[in-house]
mmCIF file of C-alpha atoms in Angstrom:
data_model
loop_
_atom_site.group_PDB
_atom_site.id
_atom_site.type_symbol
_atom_site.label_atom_id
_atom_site.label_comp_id
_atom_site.label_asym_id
_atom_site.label_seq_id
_atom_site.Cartn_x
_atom_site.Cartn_y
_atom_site.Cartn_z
ATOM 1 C CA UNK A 1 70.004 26.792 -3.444
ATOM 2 C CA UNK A 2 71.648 22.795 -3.269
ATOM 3 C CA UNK A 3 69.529 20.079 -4.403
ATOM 4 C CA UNK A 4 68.533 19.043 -1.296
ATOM 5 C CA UNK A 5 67.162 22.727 -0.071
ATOM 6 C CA UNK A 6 65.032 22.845 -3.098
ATOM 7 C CA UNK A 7 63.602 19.414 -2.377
ATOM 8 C CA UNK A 8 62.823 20.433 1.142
ATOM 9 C CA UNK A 9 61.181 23.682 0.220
ATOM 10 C CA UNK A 10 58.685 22.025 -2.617
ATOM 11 C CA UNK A 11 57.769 18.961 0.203
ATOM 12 C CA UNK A 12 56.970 21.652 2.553
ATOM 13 C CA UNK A 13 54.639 23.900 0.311
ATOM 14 C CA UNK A 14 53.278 20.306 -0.757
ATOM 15 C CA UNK A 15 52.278 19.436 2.782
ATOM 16 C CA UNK A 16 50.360 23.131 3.167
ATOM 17 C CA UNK A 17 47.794 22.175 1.258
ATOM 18 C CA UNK A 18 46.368 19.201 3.445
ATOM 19 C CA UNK A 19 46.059 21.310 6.326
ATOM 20 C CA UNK A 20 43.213 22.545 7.264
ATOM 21 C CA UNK A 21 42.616 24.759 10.579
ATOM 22 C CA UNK A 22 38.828 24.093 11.115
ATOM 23 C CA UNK A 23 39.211 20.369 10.842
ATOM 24 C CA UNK A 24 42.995 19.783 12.331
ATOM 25 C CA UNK A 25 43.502 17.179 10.012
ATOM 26 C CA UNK A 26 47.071 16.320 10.110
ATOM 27 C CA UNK A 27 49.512 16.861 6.903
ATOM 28 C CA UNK A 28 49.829 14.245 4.619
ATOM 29 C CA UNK A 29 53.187 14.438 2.313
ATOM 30 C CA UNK A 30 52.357 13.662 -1.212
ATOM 31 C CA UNK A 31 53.979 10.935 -3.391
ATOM 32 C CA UNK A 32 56.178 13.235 -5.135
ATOM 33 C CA UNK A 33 57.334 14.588 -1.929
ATOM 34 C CA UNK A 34 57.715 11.085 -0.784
ATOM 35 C CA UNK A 35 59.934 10.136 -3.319
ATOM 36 C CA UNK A 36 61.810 12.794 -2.962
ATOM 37 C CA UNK A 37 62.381 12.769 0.769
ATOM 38 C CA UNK A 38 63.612 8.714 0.195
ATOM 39 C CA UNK A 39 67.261 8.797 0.924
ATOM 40 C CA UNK A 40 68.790 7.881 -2.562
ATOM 41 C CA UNK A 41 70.773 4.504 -3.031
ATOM 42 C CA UNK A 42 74.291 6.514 -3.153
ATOM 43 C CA UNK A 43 73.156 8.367 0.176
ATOM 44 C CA UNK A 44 72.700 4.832 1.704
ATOM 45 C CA UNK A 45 75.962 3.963 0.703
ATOM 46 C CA UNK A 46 78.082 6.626 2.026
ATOM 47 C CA UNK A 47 76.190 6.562 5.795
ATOM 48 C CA UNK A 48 74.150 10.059 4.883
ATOM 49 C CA UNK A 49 71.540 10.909 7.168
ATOM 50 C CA UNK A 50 68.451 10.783 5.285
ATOM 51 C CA UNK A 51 67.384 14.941 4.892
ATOM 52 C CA UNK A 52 64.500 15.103 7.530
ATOM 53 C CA UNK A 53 67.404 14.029 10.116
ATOM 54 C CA UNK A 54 70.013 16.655 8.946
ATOM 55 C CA UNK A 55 70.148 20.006 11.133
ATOM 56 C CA UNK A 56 67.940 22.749 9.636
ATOM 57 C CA UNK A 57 65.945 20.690 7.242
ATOM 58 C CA UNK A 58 62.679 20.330 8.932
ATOM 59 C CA UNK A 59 60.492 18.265 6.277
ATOM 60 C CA UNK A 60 57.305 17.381 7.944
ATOM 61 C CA UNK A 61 55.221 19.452 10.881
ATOM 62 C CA UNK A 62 55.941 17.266 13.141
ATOM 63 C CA UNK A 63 53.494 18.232 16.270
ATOM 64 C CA UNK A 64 50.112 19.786 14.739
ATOM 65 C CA UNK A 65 47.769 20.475 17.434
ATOM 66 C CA UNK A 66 44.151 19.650 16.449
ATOM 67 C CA UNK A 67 41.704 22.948 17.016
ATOM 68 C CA UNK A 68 41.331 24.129 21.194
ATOM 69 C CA UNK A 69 37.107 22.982 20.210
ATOM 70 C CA UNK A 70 38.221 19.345 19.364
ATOM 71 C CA UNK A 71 39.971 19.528 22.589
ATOM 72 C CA UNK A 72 37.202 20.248 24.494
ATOM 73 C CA UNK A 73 34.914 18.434 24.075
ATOM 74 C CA UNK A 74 37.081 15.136 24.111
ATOM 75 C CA UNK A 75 38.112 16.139 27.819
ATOM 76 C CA UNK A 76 34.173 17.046 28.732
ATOM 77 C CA UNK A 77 33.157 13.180 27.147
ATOM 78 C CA UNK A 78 35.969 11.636 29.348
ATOM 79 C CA UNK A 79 35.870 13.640 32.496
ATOM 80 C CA UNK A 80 34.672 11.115 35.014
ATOM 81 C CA UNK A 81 31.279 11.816 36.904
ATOM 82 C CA UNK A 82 31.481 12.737 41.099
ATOM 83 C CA UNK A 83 28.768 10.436 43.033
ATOM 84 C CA UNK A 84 27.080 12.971 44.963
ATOM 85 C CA UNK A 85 27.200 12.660 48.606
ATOM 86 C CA UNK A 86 24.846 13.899 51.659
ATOM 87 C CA UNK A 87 24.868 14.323 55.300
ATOM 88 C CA UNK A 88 21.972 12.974 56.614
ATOM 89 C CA UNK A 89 20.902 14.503 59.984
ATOM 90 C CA UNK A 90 20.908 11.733 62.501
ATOM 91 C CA UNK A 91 19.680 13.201 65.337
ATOM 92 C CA UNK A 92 16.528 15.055 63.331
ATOM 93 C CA UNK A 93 16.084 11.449 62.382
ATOM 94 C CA UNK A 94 16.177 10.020 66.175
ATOM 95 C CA UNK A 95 13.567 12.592 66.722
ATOM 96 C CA UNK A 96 11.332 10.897 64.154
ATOM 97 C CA UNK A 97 11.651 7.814 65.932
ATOM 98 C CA UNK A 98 14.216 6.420 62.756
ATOM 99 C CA UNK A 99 16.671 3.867 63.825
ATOM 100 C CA UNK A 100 20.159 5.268 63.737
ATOM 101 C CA UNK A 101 23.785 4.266 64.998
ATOM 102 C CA UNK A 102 24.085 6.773 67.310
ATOM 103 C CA UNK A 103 20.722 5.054 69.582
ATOM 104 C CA UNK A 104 21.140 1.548 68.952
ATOM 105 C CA UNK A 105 19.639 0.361 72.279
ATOM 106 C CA UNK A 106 16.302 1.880 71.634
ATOM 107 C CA UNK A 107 13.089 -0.367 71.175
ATOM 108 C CA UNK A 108 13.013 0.711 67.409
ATOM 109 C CA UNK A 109 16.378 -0.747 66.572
ATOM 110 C CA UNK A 110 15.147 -3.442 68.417
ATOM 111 C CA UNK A 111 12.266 -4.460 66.782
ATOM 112 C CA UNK A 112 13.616 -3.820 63.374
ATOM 113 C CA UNK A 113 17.227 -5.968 64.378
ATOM 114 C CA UNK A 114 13.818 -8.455 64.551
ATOM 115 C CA UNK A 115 12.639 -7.924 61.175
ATOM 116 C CA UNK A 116 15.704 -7.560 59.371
ATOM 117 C CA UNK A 117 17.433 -11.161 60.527
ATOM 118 C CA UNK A 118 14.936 -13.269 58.186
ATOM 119 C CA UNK A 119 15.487 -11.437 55.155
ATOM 120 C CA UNK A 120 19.297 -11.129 55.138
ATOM 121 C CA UNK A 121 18.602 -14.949 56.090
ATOM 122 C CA UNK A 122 16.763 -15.255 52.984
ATOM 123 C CA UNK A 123 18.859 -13.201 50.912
ATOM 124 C CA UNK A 124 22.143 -15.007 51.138
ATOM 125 C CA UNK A 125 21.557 -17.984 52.393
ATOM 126 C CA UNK A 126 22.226 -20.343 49.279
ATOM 127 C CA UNK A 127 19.152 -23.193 50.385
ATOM 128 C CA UNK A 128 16.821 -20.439 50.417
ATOM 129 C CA UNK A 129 16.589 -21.180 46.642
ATOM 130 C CA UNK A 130 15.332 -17.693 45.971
ATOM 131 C CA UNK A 131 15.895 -15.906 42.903
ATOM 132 C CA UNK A 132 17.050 -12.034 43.212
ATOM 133 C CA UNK A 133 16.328 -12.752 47.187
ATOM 134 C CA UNK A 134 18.446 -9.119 48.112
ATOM 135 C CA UNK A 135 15.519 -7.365 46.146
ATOM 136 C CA UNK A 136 13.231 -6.226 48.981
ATOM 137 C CA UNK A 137 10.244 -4.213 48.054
ATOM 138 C CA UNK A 138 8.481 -2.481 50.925
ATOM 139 C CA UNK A 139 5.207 -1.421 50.592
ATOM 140 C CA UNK A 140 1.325 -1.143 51.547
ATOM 141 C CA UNK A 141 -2.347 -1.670 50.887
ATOM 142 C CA UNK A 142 -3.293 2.326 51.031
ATOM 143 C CA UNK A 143 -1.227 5.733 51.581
ATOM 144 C CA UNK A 144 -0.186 6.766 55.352
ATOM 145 C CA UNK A 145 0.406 3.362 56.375
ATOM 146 C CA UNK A 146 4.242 3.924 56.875
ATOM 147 C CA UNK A 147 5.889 2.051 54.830
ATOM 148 C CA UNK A 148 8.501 5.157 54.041
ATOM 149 C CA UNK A 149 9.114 4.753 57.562
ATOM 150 C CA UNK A 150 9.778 1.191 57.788
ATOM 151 C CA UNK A 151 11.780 1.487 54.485
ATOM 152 C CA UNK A 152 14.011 3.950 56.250
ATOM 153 C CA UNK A 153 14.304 1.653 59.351
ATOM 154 C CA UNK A 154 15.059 -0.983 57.475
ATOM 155 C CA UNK A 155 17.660 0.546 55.475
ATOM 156 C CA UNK A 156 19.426 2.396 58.549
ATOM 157 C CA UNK A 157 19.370 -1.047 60.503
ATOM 158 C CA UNK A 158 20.987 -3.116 57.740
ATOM 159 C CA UNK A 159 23.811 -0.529 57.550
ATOM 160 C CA UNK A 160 24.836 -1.477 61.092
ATOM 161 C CA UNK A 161 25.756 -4.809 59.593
ATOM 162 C CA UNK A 162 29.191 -6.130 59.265
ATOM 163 C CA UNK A 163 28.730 -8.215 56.494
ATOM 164 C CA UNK A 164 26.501 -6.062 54.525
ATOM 165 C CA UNK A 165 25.696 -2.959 52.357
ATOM 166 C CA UNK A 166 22.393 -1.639 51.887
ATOM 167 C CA UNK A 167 20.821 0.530 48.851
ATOM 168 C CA UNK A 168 17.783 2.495 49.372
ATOM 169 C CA UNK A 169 15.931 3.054 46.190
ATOM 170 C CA UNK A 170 12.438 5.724 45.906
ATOM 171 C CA UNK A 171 10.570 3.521 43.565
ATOM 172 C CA UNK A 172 7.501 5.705 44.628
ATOM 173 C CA UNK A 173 8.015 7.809 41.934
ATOM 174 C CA UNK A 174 4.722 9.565 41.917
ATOM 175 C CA UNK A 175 4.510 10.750 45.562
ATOM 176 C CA UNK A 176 8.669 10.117 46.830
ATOM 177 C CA UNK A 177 8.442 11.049 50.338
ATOM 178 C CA UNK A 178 12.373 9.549 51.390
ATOM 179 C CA UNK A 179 14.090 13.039 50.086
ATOM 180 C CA UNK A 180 12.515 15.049 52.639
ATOM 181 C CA UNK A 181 13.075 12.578 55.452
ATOM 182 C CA UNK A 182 16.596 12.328 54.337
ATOM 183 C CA UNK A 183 17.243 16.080 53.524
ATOM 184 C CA UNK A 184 17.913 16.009 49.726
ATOM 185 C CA UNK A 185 16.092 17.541 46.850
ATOM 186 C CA UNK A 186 13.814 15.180 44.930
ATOM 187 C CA UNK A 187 14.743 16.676 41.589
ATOM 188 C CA UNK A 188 17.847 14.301 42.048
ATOM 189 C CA UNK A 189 18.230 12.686 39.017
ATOM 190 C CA UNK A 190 17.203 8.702 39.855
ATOM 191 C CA UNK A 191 15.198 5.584 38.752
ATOM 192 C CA UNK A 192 13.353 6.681 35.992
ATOM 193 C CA UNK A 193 16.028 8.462 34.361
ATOM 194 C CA UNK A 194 18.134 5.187 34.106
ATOM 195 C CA UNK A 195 15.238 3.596 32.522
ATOM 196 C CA UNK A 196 14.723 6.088 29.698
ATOM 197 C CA UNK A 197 18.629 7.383 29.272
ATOM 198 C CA UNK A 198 20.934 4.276 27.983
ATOM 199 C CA UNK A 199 23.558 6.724 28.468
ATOM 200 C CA UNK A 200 23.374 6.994 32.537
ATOM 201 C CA UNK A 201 24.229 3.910 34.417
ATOM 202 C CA UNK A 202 23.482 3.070 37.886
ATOM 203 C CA UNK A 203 26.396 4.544 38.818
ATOM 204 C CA UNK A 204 25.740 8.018 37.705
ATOM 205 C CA UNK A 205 22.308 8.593 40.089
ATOM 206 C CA UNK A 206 23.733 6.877 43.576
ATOM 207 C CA UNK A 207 23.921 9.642 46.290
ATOM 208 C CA UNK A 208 26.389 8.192 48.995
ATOM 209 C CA UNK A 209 25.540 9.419 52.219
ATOM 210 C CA UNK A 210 27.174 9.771 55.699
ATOM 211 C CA UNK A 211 25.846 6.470 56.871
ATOM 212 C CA UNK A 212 28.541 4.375 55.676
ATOM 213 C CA UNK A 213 27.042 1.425 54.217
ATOM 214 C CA UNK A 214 23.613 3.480 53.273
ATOM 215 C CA UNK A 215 23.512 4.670 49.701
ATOM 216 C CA UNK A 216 20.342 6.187 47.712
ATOM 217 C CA UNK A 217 18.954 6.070 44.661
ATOM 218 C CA UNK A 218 15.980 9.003 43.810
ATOM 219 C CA UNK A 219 12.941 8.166 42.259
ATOM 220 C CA UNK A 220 14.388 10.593 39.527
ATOM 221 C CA UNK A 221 11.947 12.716 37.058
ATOM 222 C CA UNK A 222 8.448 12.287 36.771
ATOM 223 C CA UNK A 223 6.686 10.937 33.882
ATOM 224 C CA UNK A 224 3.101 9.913 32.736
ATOM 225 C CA UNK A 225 4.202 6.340 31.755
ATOM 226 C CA UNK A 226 5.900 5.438 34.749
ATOM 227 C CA UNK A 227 3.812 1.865 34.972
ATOM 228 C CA UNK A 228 5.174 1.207 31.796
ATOM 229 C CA UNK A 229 8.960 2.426 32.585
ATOM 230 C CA UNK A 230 9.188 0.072 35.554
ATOM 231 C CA UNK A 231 7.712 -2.824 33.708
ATOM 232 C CA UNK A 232 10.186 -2.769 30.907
ATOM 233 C CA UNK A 233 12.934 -4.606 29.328
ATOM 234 C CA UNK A 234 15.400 -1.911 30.553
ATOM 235 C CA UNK A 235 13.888 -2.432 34.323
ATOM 236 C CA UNK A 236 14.121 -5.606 33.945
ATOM 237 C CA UNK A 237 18.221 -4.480 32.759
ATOM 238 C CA UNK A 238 18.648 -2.639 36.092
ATOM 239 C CA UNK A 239 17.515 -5.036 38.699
ATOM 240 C CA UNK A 240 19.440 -7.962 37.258
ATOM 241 C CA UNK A 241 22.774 -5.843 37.486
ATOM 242 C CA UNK A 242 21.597 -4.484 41.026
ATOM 243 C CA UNK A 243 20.810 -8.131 42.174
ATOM 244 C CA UNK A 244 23.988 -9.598 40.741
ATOM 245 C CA UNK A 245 26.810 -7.094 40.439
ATOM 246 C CA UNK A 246 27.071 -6.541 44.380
ATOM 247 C CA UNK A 247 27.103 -9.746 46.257
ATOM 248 C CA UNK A 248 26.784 -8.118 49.468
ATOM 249 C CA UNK A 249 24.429 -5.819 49.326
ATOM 250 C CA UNK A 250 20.420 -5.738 50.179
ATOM 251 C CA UNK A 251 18.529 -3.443 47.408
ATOM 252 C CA UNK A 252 15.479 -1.532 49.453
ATOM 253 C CA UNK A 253 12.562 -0.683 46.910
ATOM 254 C CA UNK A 254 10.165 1.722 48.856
ATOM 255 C CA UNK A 255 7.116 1.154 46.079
ATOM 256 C CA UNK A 256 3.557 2.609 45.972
ATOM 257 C CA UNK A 257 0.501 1.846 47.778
ATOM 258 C CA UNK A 258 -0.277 -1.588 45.943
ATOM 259 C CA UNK A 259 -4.281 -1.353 45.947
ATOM 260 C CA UNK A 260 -3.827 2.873 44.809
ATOM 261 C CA UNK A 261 -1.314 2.666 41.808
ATOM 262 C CA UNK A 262 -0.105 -0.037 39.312
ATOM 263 C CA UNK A 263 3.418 0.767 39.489
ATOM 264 C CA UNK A 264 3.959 -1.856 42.464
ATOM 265 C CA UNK A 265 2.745 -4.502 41.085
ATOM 266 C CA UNK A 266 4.833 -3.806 37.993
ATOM 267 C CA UNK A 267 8.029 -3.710 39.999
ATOM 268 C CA UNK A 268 6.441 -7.011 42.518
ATOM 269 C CA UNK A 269 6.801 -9.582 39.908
ATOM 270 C CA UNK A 270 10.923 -8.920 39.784
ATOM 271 C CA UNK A 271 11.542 -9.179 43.805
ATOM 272 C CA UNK A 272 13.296 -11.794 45.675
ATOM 273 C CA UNK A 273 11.265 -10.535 48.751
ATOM 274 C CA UNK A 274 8.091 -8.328 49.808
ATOM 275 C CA UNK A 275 7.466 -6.847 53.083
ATOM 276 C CA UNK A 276 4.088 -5.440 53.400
ATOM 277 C CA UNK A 277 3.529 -2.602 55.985
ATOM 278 C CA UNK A 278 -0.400 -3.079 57.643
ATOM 279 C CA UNK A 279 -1.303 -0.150 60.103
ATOM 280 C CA UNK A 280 -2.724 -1.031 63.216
ATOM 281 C CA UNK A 281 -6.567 -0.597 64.049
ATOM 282 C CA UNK A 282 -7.118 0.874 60.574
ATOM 283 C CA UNK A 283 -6.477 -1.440 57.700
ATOM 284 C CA UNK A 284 -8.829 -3.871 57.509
ATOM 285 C CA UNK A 285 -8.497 -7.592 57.043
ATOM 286 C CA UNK A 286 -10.205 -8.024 53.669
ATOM 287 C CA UNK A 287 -7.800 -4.667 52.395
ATOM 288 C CA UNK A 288 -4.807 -6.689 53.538
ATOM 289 C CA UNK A 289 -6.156 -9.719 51.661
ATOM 290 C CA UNK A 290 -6.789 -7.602 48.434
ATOM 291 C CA UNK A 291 -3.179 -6.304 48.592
ATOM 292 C CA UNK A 292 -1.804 -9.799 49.161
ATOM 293 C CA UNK A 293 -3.689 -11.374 45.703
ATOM 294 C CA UNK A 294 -1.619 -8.879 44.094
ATOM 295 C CA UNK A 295 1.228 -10.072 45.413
ATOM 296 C CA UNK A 296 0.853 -13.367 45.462
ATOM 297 C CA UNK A 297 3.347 -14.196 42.288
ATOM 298 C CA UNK A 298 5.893 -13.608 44.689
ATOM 299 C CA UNK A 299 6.954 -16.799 46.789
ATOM 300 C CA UNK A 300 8.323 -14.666 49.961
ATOM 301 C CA UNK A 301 5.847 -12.149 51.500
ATOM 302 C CA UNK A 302 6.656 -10.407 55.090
ATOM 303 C CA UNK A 303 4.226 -8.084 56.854
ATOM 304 C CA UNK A 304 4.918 -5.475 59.642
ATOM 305 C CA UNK A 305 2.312 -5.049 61.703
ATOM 306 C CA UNK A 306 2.893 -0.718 61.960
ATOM 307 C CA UNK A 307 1.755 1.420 64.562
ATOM 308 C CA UNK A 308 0.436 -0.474 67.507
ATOM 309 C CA UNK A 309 0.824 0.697 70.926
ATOM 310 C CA UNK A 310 2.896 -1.369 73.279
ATOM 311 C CA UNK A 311 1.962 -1.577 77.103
ATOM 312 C CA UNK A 312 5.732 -0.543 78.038
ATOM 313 C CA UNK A 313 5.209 2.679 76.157
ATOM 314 C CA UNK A 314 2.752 4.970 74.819
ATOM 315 C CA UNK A 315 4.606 5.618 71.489
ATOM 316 C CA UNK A 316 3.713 3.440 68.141
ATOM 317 C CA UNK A 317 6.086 0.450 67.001
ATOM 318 C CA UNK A 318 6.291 -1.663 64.599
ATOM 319 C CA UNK A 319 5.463 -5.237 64.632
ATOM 320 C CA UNK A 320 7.053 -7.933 63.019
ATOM 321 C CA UNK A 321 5.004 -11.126 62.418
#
């Protein structure tokens, strides 16, 4: 055995030893084998290859593949999330008397084309001098005033903009009622779940839909300290990026009742806007003006006058005022 064949075969063995299958660390030569793989001054001279170049001297592993494991679960970390998607059934929804594009010439769009120009008019126009004025929070004195219904309404006229996208978020997180008008599951994960995992981004709980411009967000899992959740610094987080990052869309907040649960009033101080839904010949005027005082930190506050019969129809409308 030459010189050279002998120098090979004691780099190689020295390399062995720095392998190891469970972690796939990659060989390491030593110093000796360093030294002795360093094309001498006489080799330089006469143009010799240096030996890992010459044919049948292979002197380091040169692809090591790290364990199938490690593999794994680099691909699982990277693999990119799929946003979820839904068909919504439009004409179960025209049956519910829910604006949609397919019956644009009914008296529901029209009454809600009424009471969505002011706040897209507030939202982007610059003099308006409101801050986060696309953050619109629908919601009510007491329960079964419809203000699920107008946040639907709302959110399925606004897609029929041009100029506009609109994102429908269940911030009623202790009695969501939008997945079953919509016709997903509410174990979708959604608001709350943002709030407590730093590891999920907005991103990651948006359920596009077939409504072009419409996209969801769920009210997500339920938990006992919701009040808290949607007061904190990590709310706080969210709303900024959802009132900032898209300048064209309107953010729909269907909330709680505001005089039955704290969690509205938690989420009322960080809206641009506030439309309050009052149902005809049942609300009373001093409930409305107990709702109102705990709204009243917020400089624009709308009200939709829900359910009154008209004298061109005998259905219920709602009332913009």
């Amino acid at each position: 055995m030459s010189l050279i064949e002998r120098a090979a075969d004691k780099l190689t063995k020295s390399n062995a030893r720095y392998y190891s299958p469970d972690t796939g660390r990659i060989p390491q030569p030593s110093e000796e084998a360093l030294r002795m793989n360093s094309p001498s001054p006489a080799a330089s001279v006469r143009g010799d290859a240096p030996i890992h170049d010459r044919p049948g001297h292979q002197m380091f592993v040169a692809k090591t593949e790290r364990p199938d494991s490690l593999h794994n679960t680099k691909a699982t970390k990277n693999t990119k999330k799929t946003t979820k998607k839904i068909a919504i059934d439009l004409e179960n929804l025209h049956h519910q008397g829910i604006v949609t594009l397919n019956h644009t010439k009914s008296a529901m769009a029209e009454q809600f084309r009424l009471i969505k120009r002011p706040l897209l008019s507030n939202a982007f126009n610059p003099m308006s001098g409101l801050k986060n004025g696309n953050l619109i929070m629908v919601t009510s004195s007491l329960a079964g005033e419809g203000k699920s219904f107008c946040s639907i309404n709302l959110a399925m006229s606004i897609a029929m903009e041009m100029d506009h996208r609109v994102l429908l978020v269940d911030a009623d997180v202790a009695r969501p009622s939008i997945p079953k008008t919509l016709g997903f599951s509410k174990e979708e994960p959604g608001l709350l779940d943002i709030i407590l995992d730093p590891e999920l981004g907005i991103a990651d709980v948006m359920i596009k839909t077939n409504v072009e411009k419409l996209t969801l967000i769920p009210a997500g899992t339920r938990h006992t300290h919701s009040t808290e959740l949607l007061a904190s610094q990590n709310m706080g987080t969210i709303l900024q990026e959802l009132a900032q990052r898209y300048h064209d869309r309107i953010v729909i907040f269907d909330s709680p009742p505001l005089l039955l649960t704290s969690e509205s009033r938690a989420l009322a101080c960080q809206m641009g806007q506030i439309v309050l839904v009052v149902e005809a010949e049942r609300t009373t005027q001093q409930t409305v003006k107990d709702a109102l005082q705990q709204i009243e930190a917020c400089d624009v506050v709308n009200l939709i006058y829900n359910k009154a019969r008209t004298q061109s129809s005998a259905g219920y409308y709602g009332y913009y005022y």
